[in-house]
């Protein structure tokens, strides 16, 4: 248990909307196939923005939303699998774009769609070490850069965007807890090289198994029931996956908030984008849960109390 809470949220999605009908002109697919199999209606495509721009714009939104002083941030972690360059990291360049004057710790994390949950645990642990006070944690992806528009199995599923949060230490004890793990993907079931390749059915089965397991385990570890959390923020990959998890755990679907219809799968950005769209006026306990390539998976329970 860590004494950490979320104090600000923000997001940025590009303006360009690509509908299922638009994609049906590019590959052999239909709106009916995509929507009935995934729950996706449309997704965003970055035209001029790169992964760094998306990350910066989400961070800026997060900071502006609560009028946060950038000089209070002393750690930036970005979760991404679509950074343009191996170095400098996206986090390093975000600190420059935000105009942070002090020399602070910045780095990126690669854990595919679970990247944001991994980044939250890493940043929370660093804050708990006592050496840092305030961390900006971002998930940012320009997945359209790694889509093969000749592969209808994958190109209809993903979109671009970024989400960000600021986390701080709190005097209230036992505020945050995490599970983050991985299962070796030795048979290359889900890879991202030049393009995303995956065996959709195997990923689907993995997703339902680990999302259910992670939700159950993090509640049990914290001696909580589903009624003790206000909302479940699950990685948005496929509505059928979420329905299946809700069904197997006997959790009402209304406990999950959803935006897959608008953005598709935005990998590490999906959880923070959803969190920023969660309108709550008071303190909420949120359960975040994700899965992804590298066969990563993880869950987090944290309090969200915007400044
Ligand atoms: N339009 C029309 N037909 C299609 C399309 C499409 N866009 N894509 C695939 N098909 C066809 C296939 O060619 C196949 O045809 P065939 O049987 O003649 O070979 C058939 O549809 C497959 O249909 P289903 O078996 O019914 O598909 P399924 O219900 O398994 O849905 C899907 C496929 C949506 C990919 C699903 O398996 C899924 O969501 N898997 C999880 C993917 C995921 O969540 N990935 C996230 C991780 S990403 C990351 O970490 C970066």
Coordinates of C-alpha atoms and ligand atoms in Angstrom, one line a residue:
X1 CA 0.0 0.0 0.0
X2 CA 1.3 3.4 -0.9
X3 CA 0.2 6.8 0.3
X4 CA -0.3 8.2 -3.2
X5 CA -3.3 9.8 -4.9
X6 CA -4.2 11.2 -8.3
X7 CA -4.7 15.0 -8.2
X8 CA -5.1 15.9 -11.9
X9 CA -6.2 14.3 -15.1
X10 CA -6.0 15.4 -18.8
X11 CA -6.2 14.1 -22.3
X12 CA -5.6 15.0 -26.0
X13 CA -7.0 13.3 -29.0
X14 CA -6.4 14.4 -32.6
X15 CA -9.3 16.1 -34.4
X16 CA -9.4 13.7 -37.4
X17 CA -12.1 11.1 -37.0
X18 CA -11.8 7.8 -39.0
X19 CA -15.2 6.0 -39.1
X20 CA -15.7 2.3 -39.8
X21 CA -17.3 3.3 -43.1
X22 CA -14.1 5.2 -43.9
X23 CA -12.1 2.0 -43.3
X24 CA -14.4 -0.1 -45.4
X25 CA -13.1 1.9 -48.4
X26 CA -9.5 0.9 -47.5
X27 CA -9.9 -2.8 -46.5
X28 CA -12.5 -5.5 -47.0
X29 CA -14.6 -4.8 -43.9
X30 CA -18.0 -3.3 -42.8
X31 CA -19.2 -1.1 -40.0
X32 CA -21.5 -4.0 -38.9
X33 CA -18.5 -6.4 -38.6
X34 CA -16.3 -4.0 -36.7
X35 CA -19.0 -2.7 -34.3
X36 CA -20.6 -6.1 -33.6
X37 CA -17.1 -7.7 -32.9
X38 CA -15.5 -4.9 -31.0
X39 CA -17.9 -2.1 -30.0
X40 CA -15.8 0.4 -32.1
X41 CA -17.5 3.0 -34.2
X42 CA -14.7 5.4 -34.9
X43 CA -11.1 6.3 -33.9
X44 CA -8.8 9.3 -34.1
X45 CA -5.9 9.6 -36.4
X46 CA -3.0 12.1 -35.8
X47 CA -2.1 13.8 -39.0
X48 CA 0.5 16.4 -37.9
X49 CA 1.1 15.3 -34.3
X50 CA 3.7 12.7 -33.3
X51 CA 3.7 10.7 -30.1
X52 CA 5.6 13.5 -28.3
X53 CA 3.1 16.1 -29.4
X54 CA 0.2 13.9 -28.2
X55 CA 2.0 13.4 -24.8
X56 CA 2.8 17.1 -24.4
X57 CA -0.8 18.2 -25.3
X58 CA -2.3 15.7 -22.8
X59 CA 0.2 16.8 -20.1
X60 CA -0.7 20.4 -20.8
X61 CA -4.4 19.7 -20.5
X62 CA -3.8 17.9 -17.2
X63 CA -1.8 20.8 -15.8
X64 CA -4.2 23.5 -17.0
X65 CA -7.2 21.6 -15.6
X66 CA -6.1 22.2 -12.1
X67 CA -3.8 25.2 -12.6
X68 CA -0.8 23.1 -11.5
X69 CA 2.6 24.7 -11.2
X70 CA 5.0 22.8 -13.6
X71 CA 7.9 23.7 -11.3
X72 CA 6.4 21.3 -8.7
X73 CA 6.8 18.3 -11.0
X74 CA 10.0 16.4 -10.3
X75 CA 9.4 13.1 -12.2
X76 CA 7.9 12.4 -15.6
X77 CA 7.2 8.9 -16.8
X78 CA 5.7 8.2 -20.3
X79 CA 4.2 4.8 -21.2
X80 CA 4.4 4.3 -25.0
X81 CA 5.3 1.7 -27.7
X82 CA 5.2 4.2 -30.5
X83 CA 7.9 6.7 -29.7
X84 CA 9.6 8.0 -32.9
X85 CA 13.2 7.9 -31.5
X86 CA 14.9 5.5 -29.1
X87 CA 16.4 8.5 -27.3
X88 CA 15.8 11.2 -26.1
X89 CA 12.8 9.7 -24.3
X90 CA 9.4 11.2 -24.9
X91 CA 9.3 12.0 -21.1
X92 CA 12.6 14.0 -21.5
X93 CA 11.2 16.1 -24.4
X94 CA 7.9 16.6 -22.6
X95 CA 9.8 18.2 -19.7
X96 CA 11.4 20.6 -22.2
X97 CA 8.2 21.4 -24.0
X98 CA 6.5 22.1 -20.6
X99 CA 9.3 24.6 -19.8
X100 CA 10.4 22.8 -16.6
X101 CA 13.5 24.6 -15.5
X102 CA 14.9 22.1 -13.0
X103 CA 16.8 19.0 -14.1
X104 CA 14.4 16.2 -13.2
X105 CA 14.1 12.4 -13.6
X106 CA 12.4 11.5 -17.0
X107 CA 12.1 8.2 -18.7
X108 CA 9.7 6.0 -20.8
X109 CA 8.2 2.6 -20.1
X110 CA 7.4 -0.1 -22.7
X111 CA 4.7 -2.5 -21.4
X112 CA 2.3 -2.1 -24.4
X113 CA -1.3 -1.5 -23.4
X114 CA -0.5 -2.1 -19.7
X115 CA 2.2 0.6 -19.9
X116 CA 0.2 3.2 -18.0
X117 CA -0.6 0.9 -15.1
X118 CA 3.1 -0.1 -14.9
X119 CA 4.1 3.5 -15.0
X120 CA 1.7 4.4 -12.2
X121 CA 3.3 1.7 -9.9
X122 CA 6.9 2.8 -10.8
X123 CA 6.1 6.5 -10.3
X124 CA 4.2 5.8 -7.0
X125 CA 7.1 3.7 -5.7
X126 CA 9.6 6.5 -6.5
X127 CA 7.4 9.0 -4.7
X128 CA 7.1 6.7 -1.8
X129 CA 11.0 6.5 -1.6
X130 CA 10.8 10.1 -0.4
X131 CA 13.1 11.5 -3.1
X132 CA 10.3 12.9 -5.3
X133 CA 7.1 14.9 -4.5
X134 CA 5.0 15.0 -7.7
X135 CA 5.0 12.9 -10.8
X136 CA 3.4 13.4 -14.2
X137 CA 2.5 10.0 -15.7
X138 CA 1.5 9.9 -19.3
X139 CA 0.3 7.3 -21.8
X140 CA 0.8 8.4 -25.4
X141 CA 0.4 6.5 -28.6
X142 CA 0.4 7.1 -32.4
X143 CA -0.6 3.6 -33.3
X144 CA -1.7 4.6 -36.8
X145 CA 2.1 4.7 -37.5
X146 CA 2.4 0.9 -36.9
X147 CA -0.9 -0.2 -38.7
X148 CA -0.8 -2.2 -41.8
X149 CA -3.7 -0.9 -43.9
X150 CA -3.7 -4.2 -45.9
X151 CA -4.4 -6.2 -42.7
X152 CA -8.1 -6.0 -41.8
X153 CA -7.5 -8.1 -38.7
X154 CA -5.6 -5.3 -37.0
X155 CA -6.0 -1.9 -38.8
X156 CA -9.7 -1.5 -37.7
X157 CA -8.9 -1.9 -34.0
X158 CA -6.5 1.0 -33.1
X159 CA -6.4 4.8 -32.8
X160 CA -4.2 7.6 -31.6
X161 CA -4.3 9.7 -28.4
X162 CA -2.8 10.5 -25.1
X163 CA -3.8 10.8 -21.4
X164 CA -2.0 12.1 -18.4
X165 CA -2.3 12.3 -14.6
X166 CA -0.4 14.0 -11.8
X167 CA 0.2 11.9 -8.7
X168 CA 1.3 13.2 -5.3
X169 CA 2.0 11.8 -1.9
X170 CA -0.8 12.2 0.7
X171 CA -0.8 12.0 4.4
X172 CA -3.8 9.6 4.3
X173 CA -2.4 6.0 4.6
X174 CA -3.2 3.0 2.3
X175 CA -4.4 4.9 -0.7
X176 CA -2.9 3.0 -3.6
X177 CA -2.1 -0.6 -4.5
X178 CA -0.9 -2.3 -7.6
X179 CA -0.5 -5.7 -9.3
X180 CA 1.8 -5.7 -12.4
X181 CA 3.0 -8.9 -14.1
X182 CA 3.8 -10.4 -17.4
X183 CA 3.7 -13.8 -19.1
X184 CA 6.4 -14.5 -21.7
X185 CA 5.0 -14.3 -25.3
X186 CA 7.6 -16.7 -26.8
X187 CA 5.4 -17.6 -29.7
X188 CA 5.0 -14.1 -30.9
X189 CA 1.2 -14.0 -30.5
X190 CA 1.2 -10.2 -30.3
X191 CA 4.2 -8.2 -31.7
X192 CA 4.8 -4.6 -32.8
X193 CA 7.7 -4.2 -35.2
X194 CA 7.1 -2.2 -38.3
X195 CA 3.5 -3.2 -38.0
X196 CA 1.2 -4.7 -35.3
X197 CA 0.7 -8.5 -35.8
X198 CA -1.5 -10.6 -33.5
X199 CA -3.5 -13.7 -33.2
X200 CA -6.7 -12.0 -32.1
X201 CA -8.4 -15.0 -30.6
X202 CA -5.4 -15.9 -28.4
X203 CA -5.2 -12.3 -27.2
X204 CA -8.9 -12.3 -26.5
X205 CA -8.7 -15.4 -24.3
X206 CA -5.6 -14.0 -22.5
X207 CA -7.4 -10.7 -21.9
X208 CA -10.6 -12.2 -20.4
X209 CA -8.5 -14.4 -18.1
X210 CA -6.1 -11.8 -16.8
X211 CA -8.6 -8.9 -16.5
X212 CA -10.9 -11.1 -14.4
X213 CA -8.0 -12.5 -12.3
X214 CA -6.5 -9.0 -11.7
X215 CA -9.8 -7.4 -10.6
X216 CA -10.5 -10.2 -8.2
X217 CA -7.0 -10.3 -6.8
X218 CA -6.6 -6.6 -6.3
X219 CA -9.9 -6.4 -4.5
X220 CA -9.1 -9.4 -2.3
X221 CA -5.6 -8.1 -1.5
X222 CA -7.1 -4.8 -0.3
X223 CA -9.9 -6.5 1.5
X224 CA -12.4 -4.6 -0.6
X225 CA -15.5 -5.6 -2.5
X226 CA -16.7 -4.2 -5.8
X227 CA -19.0 -1.9 -3.9
X228 CA -16.0 -0.2 -2.3
X229 CA -14.8 1.1 -5.7
X230 CA -16.7 3.8 -7.5
X231 CA -15.7 2.9 -11.0
X232 CA -13.6 0.4 -13.1
X233 CA -11.4 1.9 -15.7
X234 CA -10.5 -1.0 -18.0
X235 CA -8.2 -0.9 -21.0
X236 CA -10.4 -0.3 -24.0
X237 CA -9.6 -3.1 -26.5
X238 CA -12.9 -4.7 -27.2
X239 CA -16.3 -4.2 -25.7
X240 CA -17.0 -8.0 -25.8
X241 CA -13.9 -8.6 -23.6
X242 CA -15.2 -6.1 -21.0
X243 CA -18.7 -7.6 -21.1
X244 CA -17.3 -11.1 -20.7
X245 CA -15.2 -10.0 -17.6
X246 CA -18.2 -8.2 -16.1
X247 CA -20.3 -11.3 -16.7
X248 CA -17.8 -13.8 -15.2
X249 CA -17.3 -11.7 -12.1
X250 CA -21.0 -10.8 -11.8
X251 CA -20.2 -7.1 -11.8
X252 CA -22.8 -4.8 -13.5
X253 CA -21.5 -3.4 -16.8
X254 CA -22.5 0.1 -15.5
X255 CA -19.5 -0.2 -13.1
X256 CA -17.2 0.1 -16.1
X257 CA -17.0 3.4 -17.9
X258 CA -16.5 3.0 -21.6
X259 CA -15.3 5.1 -24.6
X260 CA -14.1 2.4 -27.0
X261 CA -16.9 3.4 -29.4
X262 CA -15.2 6.8 -30.0
X263 CA -11.5 6.0 -29.9
X264 CA -10.9 2.3 -30.5
X265 CA -7.8 0.8 -28.8
X266 CA -5.3 3.5 -27.9
X267 CA -2.9 1.1 -26.1
X268 CA -1.1 2.8 -23.1
X269 CA -3.3 5.9 -23.6
X270 CA -6.6 4.2 -23.2
X271 CA -6.8 4.1 -19.4
X272 CA -5.7 7.8 -18.7
X273 CA -8.0 9.1 -21.5
X274 CA -10.9 7.3 -19.9
X275 CA -9.9 8.5 -16.5
X276 CA -9.9 12.1 -17.7
X277 CA -13.4 11.6 -19.1
X278 CA -14.6 10.3 -15.7
X279 CA -16.5 13.3 -14.3
X280 CA -16.6 13.1 -10.6
X281 CA -16.8 16.1 -8.3
X282 CA -15.6 14.5 -5.1
X283 CA -13.0 11.9 -4.1
X284 CA -13.4 8.6 -5.9
X285 CA -11.8 5.2 -5.5
X286 CA -10.9 3.9 -9.0
X287 CA -9.9 0.5 -10.1
X288 CA -7.7 0.5 -13.2
X289 CA -7.0 -2.7 -15.1
X290 CA -5.2 -3.5 -18.3
X291 CA -3.5 -6.1 -20.5
X292 CA -1.4 -6.0 -23.6
X293 CA 1.6 -7.1 -25.7
X294 CA 4.6 -8.8 -24.1
X295 CA 1.6 -10.4 -22.4
X296 CA 1.6 -7.8 -19.7
X297 CA -1.2 -7.2 -17.3
X298 CA -1.9 -5.2 -14.2
X299 CA -4.3 -3.5 -12.0
X300 CA -4.3 -0.5 -9.7
X301 CA -6.5 0.9 -7.0
X302 CA -6.1 4.6 -6.4
X303 CA -8.0 7.6 -5.1
X304 CA -8.8 10.3 -7.6
X305 CA -9.2 13.7 -5.9
X306 CA -8.7 16.6 -8.3
X307 CA -7.2 19.7 -6.8
Ligands
LIG1 N1 -13.7 -7.1 -41.3 C1 -14.3 -8.2 -41.8 N2 -13.8 -9.5 -41.5 C2 -12.7 -9.5 -40.7 C3 -12.1 -8.4 -40.2 C4 -12.6 -7.1 -40.5 N3 -12.0 -6.0 -40.1 N4 -11.0 -8.8 -39.5 C5 -11.0 -10.1 -39.5 N5 -12.0 -10.6 -40.3 C6 -12.4 -12.0 -40.6 C7 -11.2 -12.9 -40.5 O1 -10.5 -12.9 -41.7 C8 -11.8 -14.2 -40.2 O2 -12.3 -14.7 -41.3 P1 -12.2 -16.3 -41.6 O3 -12.9 -17.0 -40.6 O4 -12.8 -16.5 -43.0 O5 -10.7 -16.6 -41.6 C9 -13.0 -13.8 -39.3 O6 -13.3 -12.4 -39.6 C10 -12.7 -13.9 -37.8 O7 -13.9 -13.7 -37.2 P2 -14.2 -14.0 -35.7 O8 -13.5 -15.3 -35.4 O9 -15.6 -14.0 -35.4 O10 -13.4 -12.8 -35.0 P3 -13.3 -12.6 -33.5 O11 -14.7 -12.7 -32.9 O12 -12.3 -13.4 -32.9 O13 -12.9 -11.1 -33.4 C11 -11.0 -9.7 -32.9 C12 -11.6 -10.7 -33.9 C13 -11.9 -8.4 -32.9 C14 -9.6 -9.3 -33.4 C15 -11.0 -10.3 -31.5 O14 -10.4 -11.6 -31.6 C16 -10.2 -9.4 -30.5 O15 -10.7 -8.4 -30.1 N6 -9.1 -9.9 -30.0 C17 -8.3 -9.2 -29.0 C18 -7.5 -8.2 -29.7 C19 -6.9 -7.2 -28.6 O16 -7.5 -6.9 -27.7 N7 -5.7 -6.8 -28.8 C20 -5.2 -5.8 -27.8 C21 -3.8 -5.9 -27.5 S1 -3.0 -4.8 -28.5 C22 -1.5 -4.3 -27.8 O17 -1.1 -4.7 -26.7 C23 -0.7 -3.3 -28.6

